[in-house]
Amino acid sequence: MSKSIEKAVSTIHTIKKWMSFIVLILMVVIVGIAIVELGILLYVDLFDPTDGVLFLEIDALFRIFGFFFVILIGFELVETVEMYFRNNVIHAEVVLLVAVIAVSRKVILLDLEKYDPLAIIGLGIIIFSLGGCYWLIKMSFRNRVRA
């Protein structure tokens, strides 16, 4: 009975590894496509002959910066899956960093006139909480290294 359970657990572990590898490959492909799309978007916006302006307008800048943040989030997610693939552990520090980047993207692209003040206060609380969690994790790692 014990051997069959060990074999089943081993098989499940192998399947999980392959599934993580497939997710990693797909995420790398998606991030690569996003980078190409960003390049095309930037080229089209910079060299648009219809607007008569060499520089980007503010709406285009917000769209491009939003795209940059999406790509940064993609990089961090790829790193998270890669760490899981290597160590079989999800690192809370990296997950929190992805959350901080995602919330930062939301704050930068936020149109204050469209949102209720209570929602903006809630977003501030989320930012403060994520920052506090990240700081606590960093402090715990620092204390572990000293010990």
Coordinates of N, CA, C and O in Angstrom, one line a residue, residues 63-136:
R63 N -1.1 55.1 -22.4 CA -1.3 53.7 -23.0 C 0.0 53.0 -23.1 O 0.1 51.8 -22.7
I64 N 1.1 53.7 -23.5 CA 2.4 53.0 -23.6 C 3.0 52.7 -22.2 O 3.5 51.6 -22.0
F65 N 2.8 53.6 -21.2 CA 3.3 53.3 -19.9 C 2.5 52.1 -19.3 O 3.1 51.2 -18.6
G66 N 1.2 52.1 -19.6 CA 0.4 50.9 -19.1 C 0.9 49.6 -19.7 O 1.0 48.6 -19.0
F67 N 1.3 49.7 -21.0 CA 1.8 48.5 -21.7 C 3.2 48.1 -21.0 O 3.4 46.9 -20.8
F68 N 4.0 49.0 -20.7 CA 5.3 48.7 -20.0 C 5.0 48.0 -18.7 O 5.7 47.0 -18.4
F69 N 4.1 48.5 -17.9 CA 3.8 47.8 -16.7 C 3.2 46.4 -16.9 O 3.6 45.5 -16.1
V70 N 2.4 46.2 -17.9 CA 1.9 44.9 -18.1 C 3.1 44.0 -18.5 O 3.1 42.8 -18.0
I71 N 4.0 44.4 -19.2 CA 5.2 43.6 -19.5 C 6.0 43.3 -18.3 O 6.5 42.2 -18.1
L72 N 6.2 44.3 -17.4 CA 6.9 44.1 -16.2 C 6.2 43.1 -15.3 O 6.9 42.2 -14.7
I73 N 4.9 43.1 -15.3 CA 4.1 42.1 -14.5 C 4.4 40.8 -15.1 O 4.5 39.8 -14.4
G74 N 4.4 40.7 -16.5 CA 4.7 39.4 -17.1 C 6.0 38.9 -16.8 O 6.2 37.7 -16.5
F75 N 7.0 39.7 -16.8 CA 8.4 39.3 -16.4 C 8.4 38.7 -15.0 O 9.0 37.7 -14.7
E76 N 7.7 39.4 -14.0 CA 7.7 38.9 -12.7 C 6.9 37.6 -12.5 O 7.3 36.7 -11.8
L77 N 5.8 37.5 -13.3 CA 5.1 36.2 -13.3 C 5.9 35.1 -13.9 O 5.9 33.9 -13.3
V78 N 6.7 35.3 -14.9 CA 7.6 34.3 -15.5 C 8.6 33.9 -14.4 O 8.9 32.7 -14.3
E79 N 9.1 34.9 -13.7 CA 10.1 34.6 -12.7 C 9.5 33.7 -11.6 O 10.1 32.8 -11.0
T80 N 8.2 34.0 -11.2 CA 7.6 33.3 -10.2 C 7.4 31.8 -10.6 O 7.7 30.9 -9.8
V81 N 6.9 31.6 -11.8 CA 6.7 30.2 -12.3 C 8.0 29.5 -12.4 O 8.2 28.3 -12.1
E82 N 9.1 30.3 -12.9 CA 10.4 29.7 -13.0 C 10.9 29.2 -11.6 O 11.5 28.1 -11.5
M83 N 10.7 30.1 -10.6 CA 11.2 29.7 -9.2 C 10.4 28.5 -8.8 O 11.0 27.6 -8.1
Y84 N 9.1 28.4 -9.0 CA 8.3 27.3 -8.6 C 8.8 26.0 -9.4 O 8.9 25.0 -8.8
F85 N 9.1 26.2 -10.6 CA 9.6 25.1 -11.4 C 10.9 24.5 -10.9 O 11.1 23.3 -10.8
R86 N 11.8 25.4 -10.5 CA 13.1 25.0 -9.9 C 13.0 24.4 -8.5 O 13.5 23.4 -8.2
N87 N 12.4 25.2 -7.6 CA 12.4 24.9 -6.2 C 11.1 24.2 -5.7 O 11.1 23.9 -4.5
N88 N 10.1 24.2 -6.5 CA 8.8 23.7 -6.0 C 8.2 24.5 -4.9 O 7.4 24.0 -4.1
V89 N 8.6 25.7 -4.8 CA 8.1 26.6 -3.7 C 7.7 28.0 -4.4 O 8.4 28.5 -5.2
I90 N 6.6 28.5 -4.0 CA 6.2 29.8 -4.4 C 6.7 30.8 -3.4 O 6.4 30.8 -2.2
H91 N 7.5 31.8 -3.9 CA 8.1 32.7 -3.0 C 7.2 33.9 -2.8 O 6.8 34.6 -3.8
A92 N 6.8 34.1 -1.6 CA 5.9 35.2 -1.2 C 6.4 36.6 -1.6 O 5.6 37.5 -2.1
E93 N 7.7 36.8 -1.5 CA 8.3 38.1 -1.9 C 8.0 38.4 -3.3 O 7.7 39.6 -3.7
V94 N 8.2 37.5 -4.2 CA 8.0 37.7 -5.6 C 6.5 37.9 -6.0 O 6.2 38.8 -6.7
V95 N 5.7 37.2 -5.3 CA 4.2 37.4 -5.5 C 3.8 38.7 -5.1 O 3.0 39.4 -5.7
L96 N 4.3 39.2 -3.9 CA 4.0 40.5 -3.4 C 4.5 41.6 -4.4 O 3.9 42.6 -4.6
L97 N 5.7 41.4 -4.9 CA 6.3 42.3 -5.9 C 5.4 42.4 -7.1 O 5.2 43.5 -7.6
V98 N 4.9 41.3 -7.6 CA 3.9 41.4 -8.7 C 2.7 42.2 -8.4 O 2.2 43.0 -9.1
A99 N 2.2 42.0 -7.2 CA 1.0 42.7 -6.7 C 1.3 44.2 -6.6 O 0.5 45.1 -7.0
V100 N 2.5 44.6 -6.1 CA 2.9 46.0 -5.9 C 3.0 46.6 -7.3 O 2.5 47.7 -7.5
I101 N 3.5 45.9 -8.3 CA 3.7 46.5 -9.6 C 2.3 46.6 -10.3 O 2.0 47.6 -10.9
A102 N 1.4 45.6 -10.1 CA 0.0 45.7 -10.6 C -0.7 46.9 -10.0 O -1.4 47.6 -10.8
V103 N -0.7 47.1 -8.7 CA -1.4 48.2 -8.1 C -0.7 49.5 -8.5 O -1.4 50.5 -8.7
S104 N 0.6 49.6 -8.6 CA 1.2 50.8 -9.1 C 0.8 51.2 -10.5 O 0.5 52.3 -10.8
R105 N 0.6 50.2 -11.3 CA 0.1 50.4 -12.7 C -1.3 51.0 -12.6 O -1.6 52.0 -13.3
K106 N -2.1 50.5 -11.7 CA -3.5 51.0 -11.6 C -3.5 52.4 -11.1 O -4.2 53.3 -11.6
V107 N -2.6 52.7 -10.1 CA -2.5 54.1 -9.6 C -2.0 55.1 -10.6 O -2.6 56.2 -10.8
I108 N -1.0 54.7 -11.4 CA -0.5 55.6 -12.4 C -1.5 55.9 -13.5 O -1.6 57.0 -13.9
L109 N -2.3 54.9 -13.9 CA -3.2 55.1 -15.0 C -4.6 55.5 -14.5 O -5.6 55.6 -15.3
L110 N -4.8 55.7 -13.2 CA -6.0 56.0 -12.5 C -6.6 57.4 -12.9 O -5.8 58.4 -12.9
D111 N -7.8 57.5 -13.4 CA -8.5 58.7 -13.6 C -9.3 59.1 -12.4 O -10.3 58.5 -12.1
L112 N -8.8 60.0 -11.6 CA -9.4 60.4 -10.3 C -10.8 60.9 -10.4 O -11.6 60.7 -9.5
E113 N -11.2 61.4 -11.6 CA -12.5 62.0 -11.7 C -13.6 60.9 -11.9 O -14.7 61.1 -11.6
K114 N -13.1 59.7 -12.3 CA -14.1 58.6 -12.5 C -14.4 57.8 -11.3 O -15.4 57.0 -11.3
Y115 N -13.6 57.9 -10.3 CA -13.7 57.0 -9.1 C -14.3 57.8 -7.9 O -14.0 58.9 -7.7
D116 N -15.0 57.0 -7.1 CA -15.5 57.5 -5.8 C -14.3 57.7 -4.9 O -13.4 56.9 -4.9
P117 N -14.3 58.7 -4.0 CA -13.2 58.9 -3.1 C -13.0 57.7 -2.2 O -11.9 57.5 -1.8
L118 N -14.1 57.0 -1.8 CA -13.9 55.9 -1.0 C -13.1 54.8 -1.7 O -12.3 54.1 -1.0
A119 N -13.3 54.6 -3.0 CA -12.5 53.6 -3.7 C -11.0 54.0 -3.8 O -10.2 53.2 -3.7
I120 N -10.7 55.3 -3.9 CA -9.4 55.8 -3.9 C -8.7 55.5 -2.5 O -7.6 55.1 -2.4
I121 N -9.5 55.8 -1.5 CA -9.0 55.5 -0.1 C -8.7 54.0 0.0 O -7.7 53.6 0.6
G122 N -9.6 53.2 -0.5 CA -9.4 51.7 -0.4 C -8.1 51.3 -1.2 O -7.4 50.4 -0.7
L123 N -7.9 51.9 -2.3 CA -6.7 51.6 -3.1 C -5.4 52.0 -2.3 O -4.4 51.3 -2.3
G124 N -5.5 53.2 -1.6 CA -4.4 53.6 -0.7 C -4.1 52.6 0.4 O -3.0 52.3 0.7
I125 N -5.2 52.0 1.0 CA -5.0 51.0 2.0 C -4.4 49.8 1.4 O -3.5 49.2 2.1
I126 N -4.8 49.4 0.2 CA -4.2 48.2 -0.4 C -2.7 48.4 -0.6 O -1.9 47.6 -0.4
I127 N -2.3 49.6 -1.1 CA -0.9 49.9 -1.3 C -0.1 49.9 0.0 O 1.0 49.3 0.0
F128 N -0.7 50.5 1.0 CA 0.0 50.5 2.3 C 0.1 49.1 2.8 O 1.2 48.7 3.3
S129 N -0.9 48.3 2.7 CA -0.8 46.9 3.2 C 0.2 46.0 2.4 O 0.9 45.3 3.0
L130 N 0.2 46.2 1.1 CA 1.2 45.4 0.3 C 2.6 45.8 0.7 O 3.5 45.0 0.8
G131 N 2.8 47.2 0.8 CA 4.1 47.7 1.2 C 4.5 47.1 2.6 O 5.7 46.7 2.8
G132 N 3.6 47.1 3.5 CA 3.9 46.6 4.8 C 4.2 45.1 4.8 O 5.2 44.6 5.5
C133 N 3.5 44.3 4.0 CA 3.8 42.9 3.9 C 5.1 42.7 3.3 O 5.9 41.8 3.7
Y134 N 5.4 43.4 2.2 CA 6.8 43.3 1.6 C 7.9 43.6 2.6 O 8.9 42.9 2.6
W135 N 7.7 44.7 3.3 CA 8.7 45.1 4.3 C 8.9 44.0 5.4 O 10.0 43.7 5.8
L136 N 7.8 43.4 5.9 CA 7.8 42.4 6.9 C 8.6 41.1 6.3 O 9.4 40.5 7.0

